Coordinates of C-alpha atoms in Angstrom, one line a residue:
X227 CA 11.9 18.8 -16.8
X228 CA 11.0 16.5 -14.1
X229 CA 13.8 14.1 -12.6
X230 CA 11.1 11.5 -13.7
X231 CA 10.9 12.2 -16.8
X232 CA 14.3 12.6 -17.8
X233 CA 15.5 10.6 -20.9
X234 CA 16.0 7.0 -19.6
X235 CA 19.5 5.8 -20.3
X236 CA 20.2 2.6 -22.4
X237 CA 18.5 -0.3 -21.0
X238 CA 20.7 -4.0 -20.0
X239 CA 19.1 -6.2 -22.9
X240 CA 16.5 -8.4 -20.6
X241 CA 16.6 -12.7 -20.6
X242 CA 13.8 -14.8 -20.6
X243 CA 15.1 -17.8 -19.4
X244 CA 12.6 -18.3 -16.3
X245 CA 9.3 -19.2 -17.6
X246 CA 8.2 -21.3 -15.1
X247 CA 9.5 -21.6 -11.1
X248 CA 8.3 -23.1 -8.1
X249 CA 6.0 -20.5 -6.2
X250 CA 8.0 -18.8 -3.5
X251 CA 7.8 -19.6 -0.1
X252 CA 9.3 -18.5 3.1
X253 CA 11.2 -20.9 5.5
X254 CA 7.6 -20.8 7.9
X255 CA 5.9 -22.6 4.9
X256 CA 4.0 -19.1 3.9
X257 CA 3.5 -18.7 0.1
X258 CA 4.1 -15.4 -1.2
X259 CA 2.1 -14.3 -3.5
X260 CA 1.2 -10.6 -3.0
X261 CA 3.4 -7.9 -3.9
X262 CA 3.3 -4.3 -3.5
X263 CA 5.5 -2.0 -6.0
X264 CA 6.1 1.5 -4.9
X265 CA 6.7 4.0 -8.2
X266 CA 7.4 6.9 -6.7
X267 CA 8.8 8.0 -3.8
X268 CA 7.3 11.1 -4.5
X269 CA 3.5 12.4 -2.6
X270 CA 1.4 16.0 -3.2
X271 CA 0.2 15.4 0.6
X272 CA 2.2 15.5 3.2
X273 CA 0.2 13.3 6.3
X274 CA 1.1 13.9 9.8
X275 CA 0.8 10.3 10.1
X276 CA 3.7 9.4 7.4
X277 CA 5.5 12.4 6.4
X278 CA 7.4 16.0 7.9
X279 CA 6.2 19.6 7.2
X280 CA 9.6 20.6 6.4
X281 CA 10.9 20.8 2.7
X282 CA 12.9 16.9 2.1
X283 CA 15.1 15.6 -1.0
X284 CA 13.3 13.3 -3.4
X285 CA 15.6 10.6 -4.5
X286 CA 16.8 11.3 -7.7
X287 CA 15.3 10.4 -10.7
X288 CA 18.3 8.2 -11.7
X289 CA 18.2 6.0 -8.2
X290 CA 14.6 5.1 -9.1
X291 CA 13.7 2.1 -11.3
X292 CA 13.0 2.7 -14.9
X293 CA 9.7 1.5 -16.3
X294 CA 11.7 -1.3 -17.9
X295 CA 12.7 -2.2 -14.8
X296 CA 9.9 -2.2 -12.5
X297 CA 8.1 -4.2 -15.7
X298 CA 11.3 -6.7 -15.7
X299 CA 10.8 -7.2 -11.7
X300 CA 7.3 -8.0 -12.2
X301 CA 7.5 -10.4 -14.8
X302 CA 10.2 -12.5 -12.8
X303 CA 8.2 -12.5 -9.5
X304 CA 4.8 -13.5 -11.6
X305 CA 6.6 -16.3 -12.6
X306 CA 7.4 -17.3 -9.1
X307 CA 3.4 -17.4 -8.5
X308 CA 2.6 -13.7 -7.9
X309 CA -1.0 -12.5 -8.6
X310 CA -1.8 -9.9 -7.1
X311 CA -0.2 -6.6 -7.6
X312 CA -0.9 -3.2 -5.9
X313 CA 1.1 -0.3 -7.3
X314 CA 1.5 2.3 -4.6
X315 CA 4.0 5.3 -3.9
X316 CA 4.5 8.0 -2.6
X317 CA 1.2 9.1 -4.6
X318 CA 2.0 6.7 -7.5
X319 CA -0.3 9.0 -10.2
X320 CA 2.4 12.1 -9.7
X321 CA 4.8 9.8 -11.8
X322 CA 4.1 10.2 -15.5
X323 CA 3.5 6.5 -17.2
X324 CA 2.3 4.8 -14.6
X325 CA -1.2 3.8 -16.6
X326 CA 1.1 2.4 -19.2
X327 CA 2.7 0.2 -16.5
X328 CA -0.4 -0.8 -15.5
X329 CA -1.1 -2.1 -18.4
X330 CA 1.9 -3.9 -19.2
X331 CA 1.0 -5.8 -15.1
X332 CA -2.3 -6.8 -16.9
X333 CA -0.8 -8.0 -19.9
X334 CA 1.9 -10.0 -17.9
X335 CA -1.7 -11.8 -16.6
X336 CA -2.0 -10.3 -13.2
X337 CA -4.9 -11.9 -12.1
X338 CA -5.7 -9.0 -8.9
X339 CA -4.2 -5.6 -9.9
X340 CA -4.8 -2.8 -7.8
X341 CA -3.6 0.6 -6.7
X342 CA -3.2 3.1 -3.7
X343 CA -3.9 6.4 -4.2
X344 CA -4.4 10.0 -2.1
X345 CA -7.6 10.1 -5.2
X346 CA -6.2 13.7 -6.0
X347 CA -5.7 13.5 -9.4
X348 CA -7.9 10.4 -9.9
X349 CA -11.0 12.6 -11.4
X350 CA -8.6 13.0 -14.3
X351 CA -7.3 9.9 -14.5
X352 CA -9.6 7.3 -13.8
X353 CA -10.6 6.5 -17.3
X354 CA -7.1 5.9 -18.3
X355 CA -7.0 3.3 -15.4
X356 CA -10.0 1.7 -16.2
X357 CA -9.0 1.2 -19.8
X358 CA -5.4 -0.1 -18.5
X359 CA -7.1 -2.8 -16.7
X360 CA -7.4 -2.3 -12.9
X361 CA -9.2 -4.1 -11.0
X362 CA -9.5 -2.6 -7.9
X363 CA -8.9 0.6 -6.1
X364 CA -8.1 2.1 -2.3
X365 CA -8.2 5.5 -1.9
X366 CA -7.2 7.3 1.2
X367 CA -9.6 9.5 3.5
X368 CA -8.2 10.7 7.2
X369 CA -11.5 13.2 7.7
X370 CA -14.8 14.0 7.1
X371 CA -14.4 17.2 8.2
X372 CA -13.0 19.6 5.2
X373 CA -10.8 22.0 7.9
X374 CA -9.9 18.3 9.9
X375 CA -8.7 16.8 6.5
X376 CA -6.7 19.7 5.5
X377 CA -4.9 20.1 9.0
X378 CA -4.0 16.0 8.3
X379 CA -3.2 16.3 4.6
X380 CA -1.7 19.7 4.9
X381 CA -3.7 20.0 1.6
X382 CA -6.4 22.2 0.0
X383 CA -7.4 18.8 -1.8
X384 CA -10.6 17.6 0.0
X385 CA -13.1 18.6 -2.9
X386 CA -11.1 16.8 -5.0
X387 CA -10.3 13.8 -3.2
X388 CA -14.3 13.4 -2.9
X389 CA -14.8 14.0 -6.7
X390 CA -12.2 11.0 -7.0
X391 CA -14.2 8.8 -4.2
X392 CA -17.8 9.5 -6.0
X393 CA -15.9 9.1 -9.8
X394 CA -14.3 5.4 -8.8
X395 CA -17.5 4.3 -7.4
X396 CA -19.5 5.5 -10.2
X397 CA -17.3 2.6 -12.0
X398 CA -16.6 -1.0 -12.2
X399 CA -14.3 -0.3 -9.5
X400 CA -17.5 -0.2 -6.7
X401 CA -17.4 -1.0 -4.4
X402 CA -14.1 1.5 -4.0
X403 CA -12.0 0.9 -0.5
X404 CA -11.8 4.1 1.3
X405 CA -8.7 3.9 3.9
X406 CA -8.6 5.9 7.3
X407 CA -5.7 5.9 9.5
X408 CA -7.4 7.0 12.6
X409 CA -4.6 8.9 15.7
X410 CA -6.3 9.9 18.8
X411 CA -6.9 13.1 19.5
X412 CA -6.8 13.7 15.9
X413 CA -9.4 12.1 13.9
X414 CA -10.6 9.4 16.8
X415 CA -14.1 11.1 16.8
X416 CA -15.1 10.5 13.7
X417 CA -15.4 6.5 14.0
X418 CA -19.1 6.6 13.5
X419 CA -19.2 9.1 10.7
X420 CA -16.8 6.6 8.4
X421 CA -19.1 4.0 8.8
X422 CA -22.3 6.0 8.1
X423 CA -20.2 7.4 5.1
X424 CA -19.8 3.8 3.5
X425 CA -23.3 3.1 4.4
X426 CA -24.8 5.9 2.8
X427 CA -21.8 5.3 -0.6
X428 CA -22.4 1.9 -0.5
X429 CA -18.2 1.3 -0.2
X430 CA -16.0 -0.5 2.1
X431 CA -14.6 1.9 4.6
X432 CA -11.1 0.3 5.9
X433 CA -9.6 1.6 9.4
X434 CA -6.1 1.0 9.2
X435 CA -4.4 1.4 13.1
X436 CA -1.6 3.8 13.3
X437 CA 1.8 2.3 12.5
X438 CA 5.3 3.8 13.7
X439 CA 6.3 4.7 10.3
X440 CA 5.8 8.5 10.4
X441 CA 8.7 10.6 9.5
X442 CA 8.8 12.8 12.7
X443 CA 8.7 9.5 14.5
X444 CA 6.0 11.0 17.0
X445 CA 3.8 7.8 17.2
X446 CA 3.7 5.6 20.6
X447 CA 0.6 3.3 21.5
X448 CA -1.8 5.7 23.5
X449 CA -2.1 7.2 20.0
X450 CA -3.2 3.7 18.6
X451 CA -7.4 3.7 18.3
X452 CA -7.5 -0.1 18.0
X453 CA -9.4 -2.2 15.9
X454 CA -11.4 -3.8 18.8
X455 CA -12.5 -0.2 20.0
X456 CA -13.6 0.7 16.3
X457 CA -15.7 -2.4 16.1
X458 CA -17.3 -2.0 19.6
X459 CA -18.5 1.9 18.5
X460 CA -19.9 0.8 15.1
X461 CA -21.6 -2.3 16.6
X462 CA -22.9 0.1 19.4
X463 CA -24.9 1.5 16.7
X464 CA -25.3 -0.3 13.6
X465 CA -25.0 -4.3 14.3
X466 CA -22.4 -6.3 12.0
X467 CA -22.2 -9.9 10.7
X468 CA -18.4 -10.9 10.1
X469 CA -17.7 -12.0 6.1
X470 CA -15.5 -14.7 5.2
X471 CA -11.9 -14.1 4.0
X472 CA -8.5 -15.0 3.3
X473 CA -6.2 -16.0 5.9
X474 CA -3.1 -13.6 4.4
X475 CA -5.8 -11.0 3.6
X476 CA -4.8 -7.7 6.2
X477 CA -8.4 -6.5 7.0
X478 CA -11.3 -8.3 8.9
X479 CA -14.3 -7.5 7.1
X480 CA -18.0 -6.8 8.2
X481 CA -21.1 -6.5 6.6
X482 CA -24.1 -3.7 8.0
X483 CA -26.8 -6.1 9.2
X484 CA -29.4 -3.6 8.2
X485 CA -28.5 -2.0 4.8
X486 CA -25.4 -1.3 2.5
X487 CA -21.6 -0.7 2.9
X488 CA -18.8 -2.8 4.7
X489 CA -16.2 -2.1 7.3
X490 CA -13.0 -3.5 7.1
X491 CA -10.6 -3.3 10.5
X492 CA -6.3 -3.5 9.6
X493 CA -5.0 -4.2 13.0
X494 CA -1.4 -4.4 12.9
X495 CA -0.3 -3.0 15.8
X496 CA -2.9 -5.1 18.6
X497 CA -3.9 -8.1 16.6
X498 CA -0.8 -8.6 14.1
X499 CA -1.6 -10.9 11.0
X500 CA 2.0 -11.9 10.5
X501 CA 1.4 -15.7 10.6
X502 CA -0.3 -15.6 7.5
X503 CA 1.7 -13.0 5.4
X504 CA 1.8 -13.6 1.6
X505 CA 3.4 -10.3 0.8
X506 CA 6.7 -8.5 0.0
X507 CA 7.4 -5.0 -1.1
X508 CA 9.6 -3.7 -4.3
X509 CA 10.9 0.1 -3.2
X510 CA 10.7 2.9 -6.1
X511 CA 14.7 2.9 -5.9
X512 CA 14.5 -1.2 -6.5
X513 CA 14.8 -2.6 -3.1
X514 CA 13.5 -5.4 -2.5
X515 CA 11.2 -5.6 1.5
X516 CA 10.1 -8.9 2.8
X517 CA 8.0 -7.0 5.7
X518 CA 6.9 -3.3 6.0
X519 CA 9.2 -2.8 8.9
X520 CA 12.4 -5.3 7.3
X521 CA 15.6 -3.6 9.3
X522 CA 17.5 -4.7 6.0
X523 CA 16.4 -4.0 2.2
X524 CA 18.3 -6.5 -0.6
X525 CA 19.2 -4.4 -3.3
X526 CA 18.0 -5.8 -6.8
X527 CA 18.7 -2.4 -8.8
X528 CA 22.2 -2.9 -9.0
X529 CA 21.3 -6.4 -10.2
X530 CA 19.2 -5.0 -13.3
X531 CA 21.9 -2.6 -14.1
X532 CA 25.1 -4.9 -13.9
X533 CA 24.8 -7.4 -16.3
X534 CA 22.8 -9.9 -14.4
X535 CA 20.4 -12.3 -16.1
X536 CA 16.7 -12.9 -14.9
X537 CA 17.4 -16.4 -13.4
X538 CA 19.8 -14.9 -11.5
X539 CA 17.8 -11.8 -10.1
X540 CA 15.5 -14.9 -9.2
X541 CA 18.1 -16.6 -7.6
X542 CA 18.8 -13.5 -5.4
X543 CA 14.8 -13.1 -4.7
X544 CA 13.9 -16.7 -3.8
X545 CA 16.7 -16.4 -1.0
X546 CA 15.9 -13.3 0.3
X547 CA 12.5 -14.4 0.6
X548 CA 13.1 -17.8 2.0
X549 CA 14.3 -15.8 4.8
X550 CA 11.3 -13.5 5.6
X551 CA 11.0 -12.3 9.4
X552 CA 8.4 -14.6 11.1
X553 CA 6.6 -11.2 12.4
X554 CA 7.1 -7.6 12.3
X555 CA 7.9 -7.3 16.4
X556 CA 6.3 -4.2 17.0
X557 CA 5.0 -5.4 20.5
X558 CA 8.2 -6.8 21.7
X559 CA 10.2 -4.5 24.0
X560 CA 12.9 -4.4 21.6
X561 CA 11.3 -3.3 18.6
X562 CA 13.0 0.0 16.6
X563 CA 10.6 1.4 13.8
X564 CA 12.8 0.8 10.1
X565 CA 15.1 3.4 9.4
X566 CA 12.6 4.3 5.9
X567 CA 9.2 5.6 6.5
X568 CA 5.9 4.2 5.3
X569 CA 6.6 7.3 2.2
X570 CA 9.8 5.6 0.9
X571 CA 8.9 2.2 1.0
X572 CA 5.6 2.2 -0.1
X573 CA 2.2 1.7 1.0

């Protein structure tokens, strides 16, 4: 049996006494109101970009949050003025349940649910996502090229991950976001081929820059294809007209002048976004991240399992958030990548 599907042990009866709490907010006036929730730290692809070739531990099944749990999290934090919620991993469909926790997000009245997914098992399990109420979907895509894709993956899954892109935007889910983490030297020549691949799909094709987050800690910035260079190709080709969004929202998105599909450029690493940050992270082993690259997590598992009450855990949240780093730092000259990679905090 799979250490995630062990027996769960007795659950600490759960309060109800926070209803209704002011929105959280950081001491730089930013309102939170995203938050990512890893399931699993657990991934059927192994990325050069995030993870080792070699054979790792898995955390234990016990060290990760019961379903209970993560749902007891949620409902505090969406009644601190969360809404929206992306469950990610790891791969977050390898953990059995995770449709059912979906569901129980919706139900709590998550107004923008979402999910990140490698789309490998998604042609099997998109209907039960659909029925549990998702709203949106980003699947990842580091190639074009089937031999490319399996070198970056360290897959056989290509076919399928295709079937999964074609499935989701067959759906309500269209238009689907396909992500691509582009390294140079790796997948750098295929700029133009992404965005003829949303045109032709009709989908919004994302180019995320390479963050130092990769387990054999190989990244340094000549690898970085920035989002300035990716806009200058496309627009070398295909012009683009800029579409309105969000200030906290990560990606800047454009619009094909002359026919379908959408581009959307994540540039942390040469035009950070940190000012406007409404997110935080929750860790599959219940540790609560108020930036991707926090040098500290604040534990909140051992909160859940020790007696404490849900005003309390809020307590211990509204703190921690209050003092949220004012950027993430990875262009000052003393910047160290966090001691967890992107795999074990969650996408």
């Amino acid at each position: 049996m799979s250490a995630l599907n062990q027996p769960q042990s007795e659950s600490i009866p759960i309060s109800h006494e926070s209803n209704h709490q002011m929105p959280l907010t950081d001491k730089f006036g930013r309102p939170i109101t995203d938050l990512r929730i890893s399931v699993t730290d657990r991934c059927n692809f192994r990325c050069v970009y995030c993870r080792s070739a070699d054979p790792e531990n898995h955390m234990a099944g016990h060290e990760l949050l019961r379903w209970d749990e993560l749902e007891r999290l949620a409902r505090i934090l969406i009644a601190q003025g969360i809404r929206k919620v992306r469950v990610t991993g790891g791969e977050p469909l390898v953990r059995e349940g995770v449709e059912d926790f979906i569901a129980a997000l919706k139900k709590m009245g998550v107004a923008d649910l979402s999910i990140t997914t490698n789309g490998h098992l998604l042609p099997d399990r998109l209907e039960k996502l659909l029925a549990a109420g998702l709203n949106r979907i980003n699947i990842s895509l580091d190639s074009l090229d089937q031999t490319k894709f399996e070198e970056i993956t360290r897959t056989k899954s290509f076919s399928k991950v295709m079937a999964g892109i074609d499935a989701a935007q067959s759906s309500r889910l269209k238009p689907v976001k396909v992500n691509a983490v582009l390294v140079r030297g790796i997948n750098d020549n295929e700029v133009e081929s992404f965005a003829e691949f949303a045109r032709d799909r009709d989908l919004i094709m994302r180019f995320i820059e390479y963050m130092p987050l990769d387990a054999d800690r190989h990244w340094t910035r000549d690898l970085v294809v920035t989002a300035a260079e990716i806009k200058r190709r496309i627009e070398a080709r295909w012009p683009l007209f800029p579409i309105a969004h969000e200030r906290s929202e990560t990606a800047r998105k454009y619009r094909f002048a002359d026919g379908r599909g959408e581009i959307g450029l994540v540039a942390p690493v040469s035009q950070p976004f940190c000012g406007h940050c409404s997110r935080i992270r929750i860790t599959a082993d219940g540790k609560l991240r108020t930036c991707l690259f926090s040098k500290e997590d604040h534990d909140l598992k051992s909160m859940l399992r020790n007696g404490h009450t849900d005003e309390q855990i809020a307590e211990d949240i509204r703190d921690a958030v209050y003092e949220k780093e004012k950027g993430h730092r990875i262009n000052e000259p003393d910047f160290h990548p966090p001691s967890r990679t992107m795999v074990f905090i969650g996408g």
